[in-house]
C-alpha positions as a printed Julia matrix, in Angstrom:
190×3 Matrix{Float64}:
 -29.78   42.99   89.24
 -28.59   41.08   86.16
 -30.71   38.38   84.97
 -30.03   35.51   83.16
 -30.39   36.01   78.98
 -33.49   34.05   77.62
 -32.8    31.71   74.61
 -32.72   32.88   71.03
 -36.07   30.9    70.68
 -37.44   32.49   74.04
 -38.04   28.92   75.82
 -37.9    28.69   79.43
 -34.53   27.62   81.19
 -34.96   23.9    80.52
 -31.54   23.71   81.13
 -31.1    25.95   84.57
 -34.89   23.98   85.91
 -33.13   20.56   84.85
 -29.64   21.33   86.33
 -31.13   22.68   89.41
 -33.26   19.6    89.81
 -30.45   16.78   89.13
 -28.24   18.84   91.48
 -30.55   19.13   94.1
 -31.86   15.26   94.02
 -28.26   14.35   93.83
 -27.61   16.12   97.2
 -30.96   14.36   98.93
 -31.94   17.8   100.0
 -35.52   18.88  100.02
 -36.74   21.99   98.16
 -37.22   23.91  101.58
 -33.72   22.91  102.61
 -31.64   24.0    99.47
 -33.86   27.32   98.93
 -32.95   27.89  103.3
 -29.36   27.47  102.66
 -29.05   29.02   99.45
 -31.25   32.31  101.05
 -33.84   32.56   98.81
 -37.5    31.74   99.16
 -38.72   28.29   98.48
 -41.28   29.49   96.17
 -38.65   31.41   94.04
 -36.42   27.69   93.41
 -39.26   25.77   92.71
 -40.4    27.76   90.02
 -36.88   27.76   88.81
 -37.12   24.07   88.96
 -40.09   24.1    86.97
 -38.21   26.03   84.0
 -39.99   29.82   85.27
 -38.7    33.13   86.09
 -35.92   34.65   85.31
 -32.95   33.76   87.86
 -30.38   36.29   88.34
 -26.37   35.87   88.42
 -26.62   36.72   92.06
 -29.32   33.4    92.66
 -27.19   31.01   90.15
 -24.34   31.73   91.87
 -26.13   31.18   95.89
 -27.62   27.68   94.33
 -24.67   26.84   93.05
 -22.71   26.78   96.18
 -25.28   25.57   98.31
 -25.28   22.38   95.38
 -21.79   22.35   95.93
 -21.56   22.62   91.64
 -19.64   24.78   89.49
 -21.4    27.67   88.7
 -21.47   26.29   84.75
 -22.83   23.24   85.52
 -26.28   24.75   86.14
 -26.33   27.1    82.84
 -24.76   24.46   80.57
 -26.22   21.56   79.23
 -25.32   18.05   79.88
 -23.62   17.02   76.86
 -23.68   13.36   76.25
 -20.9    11.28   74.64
 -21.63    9.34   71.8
 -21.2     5.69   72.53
 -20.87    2.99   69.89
 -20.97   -1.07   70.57
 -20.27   -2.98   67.54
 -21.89   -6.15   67.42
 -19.87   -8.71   69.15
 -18.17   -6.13   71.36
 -19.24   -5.11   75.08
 -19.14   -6.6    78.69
 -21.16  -10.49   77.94
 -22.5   -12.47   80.57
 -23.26  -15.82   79.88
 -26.12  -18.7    81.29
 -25.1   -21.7    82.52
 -28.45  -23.72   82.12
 -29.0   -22.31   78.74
 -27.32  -20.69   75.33
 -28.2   -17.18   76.48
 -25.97  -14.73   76.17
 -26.32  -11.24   77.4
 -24.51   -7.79   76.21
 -24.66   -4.91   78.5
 -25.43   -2.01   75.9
 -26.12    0.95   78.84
 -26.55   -0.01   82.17
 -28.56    2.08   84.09
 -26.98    5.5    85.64
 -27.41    6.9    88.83
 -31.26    8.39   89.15
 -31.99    6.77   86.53
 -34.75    3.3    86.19
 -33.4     1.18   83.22
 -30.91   -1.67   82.03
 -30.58   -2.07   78.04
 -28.73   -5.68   77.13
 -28.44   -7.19   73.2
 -29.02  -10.74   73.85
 -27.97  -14.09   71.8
 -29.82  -17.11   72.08
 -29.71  -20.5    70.58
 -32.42  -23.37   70.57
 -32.04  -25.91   73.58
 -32.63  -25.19   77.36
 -34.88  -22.14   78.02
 -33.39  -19.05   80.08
 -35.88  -19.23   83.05
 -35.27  -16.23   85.28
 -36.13  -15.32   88.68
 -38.05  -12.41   89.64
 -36.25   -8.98   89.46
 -37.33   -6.03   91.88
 -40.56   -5.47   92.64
 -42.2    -3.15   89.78
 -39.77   -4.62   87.28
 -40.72   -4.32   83.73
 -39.13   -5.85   80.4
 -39.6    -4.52   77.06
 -38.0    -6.77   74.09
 -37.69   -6.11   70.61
 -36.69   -9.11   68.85
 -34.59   -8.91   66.13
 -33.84  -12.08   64.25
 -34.99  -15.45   64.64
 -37.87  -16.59   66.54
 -38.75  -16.75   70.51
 -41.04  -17.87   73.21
 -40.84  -14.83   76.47
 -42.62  -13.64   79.23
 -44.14  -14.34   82.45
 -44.21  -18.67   82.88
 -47.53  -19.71   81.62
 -48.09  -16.78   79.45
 -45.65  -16.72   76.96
 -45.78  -15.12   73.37
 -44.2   -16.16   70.37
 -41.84  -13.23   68.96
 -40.65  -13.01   65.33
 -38.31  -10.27   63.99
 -39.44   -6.58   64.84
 -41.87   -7.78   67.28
 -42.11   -5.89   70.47
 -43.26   -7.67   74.28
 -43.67   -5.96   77.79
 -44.56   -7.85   80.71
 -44.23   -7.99   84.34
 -40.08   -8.84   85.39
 -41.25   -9.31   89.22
 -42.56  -12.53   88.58
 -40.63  -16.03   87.6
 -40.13  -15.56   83.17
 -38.55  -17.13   80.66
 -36.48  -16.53   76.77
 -36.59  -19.53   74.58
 -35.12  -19.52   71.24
 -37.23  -21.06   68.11
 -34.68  -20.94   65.62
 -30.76  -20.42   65.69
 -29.37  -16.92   65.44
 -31.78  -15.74   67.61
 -30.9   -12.16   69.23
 -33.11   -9.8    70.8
 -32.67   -6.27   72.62
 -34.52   -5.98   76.41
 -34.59   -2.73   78.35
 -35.51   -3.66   82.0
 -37.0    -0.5    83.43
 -37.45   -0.3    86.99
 -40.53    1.62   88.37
């Protein structure tokens, strides 16, 4: 039965066990379910899933109906586009109670747990925020200026190149020190 050529640098199938994964979460289907329908044993797709053995054409080709996927998009990569935002450019939200403005830089696809935004803040009337999702966590990176963030009551003092997490599930708050502040925050959610 014709098997599926190893890599030049003899790694396992990242790309088949990653394909097969995204595919299958994608369809809500349990392991059991897809290896049932696709007539192969569950054992056999879940090391396949974890980037072992060596599936054949015959296999691919089962999964990849089952999946409902072309047949490529398990042996090919995902290729990702490059994406620029120029400063000043990009979908912007602004405050109302405060001079807080946010950028969306790459909001968060489907399976995945984050939000990245480039935000612009001016001295005045703190952003005080309600509590995201439960599990929420920010990470900022400030990059010019100074700021006060984090959960109310515990607030740190950020200068340029400084880095913050802290709990997003609770009431916070982004006050700017100096004009020109900007920051970047990636919201992950757990």
């Amino acid at each position: 039965m014709p098997q599926l050529e190893p890599s030049d640098d003899g790694a396992p199938h990242a790309a088949v066990a990653a394909a097969l994964t995204r595919e299958r979460q994608r369809t809500g289907l349990s392991l059991a379910e897809v290896a049932r329908r696709a007539g192969i044993a569950k054992s056999t797709l879940s090391q396949l899933e974890a980037g072992l053995g060596n599936p054949s054409l015959e296999t691919l080709w089962a999964l990849s109906v089952t999946l409902d996927v072309p047949f490529a998009r398990l042996v090919e990569p995902v290729r990702r586009p490059v994406q620029v935002i120029r400063a000043g450019e990009g979908p912007t939200l602004a405050a109302s109670g405060a001079d807080y403005v946010a950028t969306v830089l790459s909001a968060c696809p489907p399976n995945a747990r984050r939000d990245i935004y480039r935000i612009v803040v001016e001295p005045g009337e703190p952003r005080r925020s309600e509590p995201h999702m439960p599990g929420v966590v920010e990470h900022w990176i400030l990059s010019t200026g100074r700021a006060s963030i984090g959960p109310v009551g515990e607030e740190v003092e950020l200068g340029p190149g400084d880095y913050l997490a802290h709990a997003g599930d609770v009431p916070h708050v982004f006050e700017a020190l100096e004009p020109g502040t900007t920051a970047v925050v990636v919201t992950e959610h757990v």
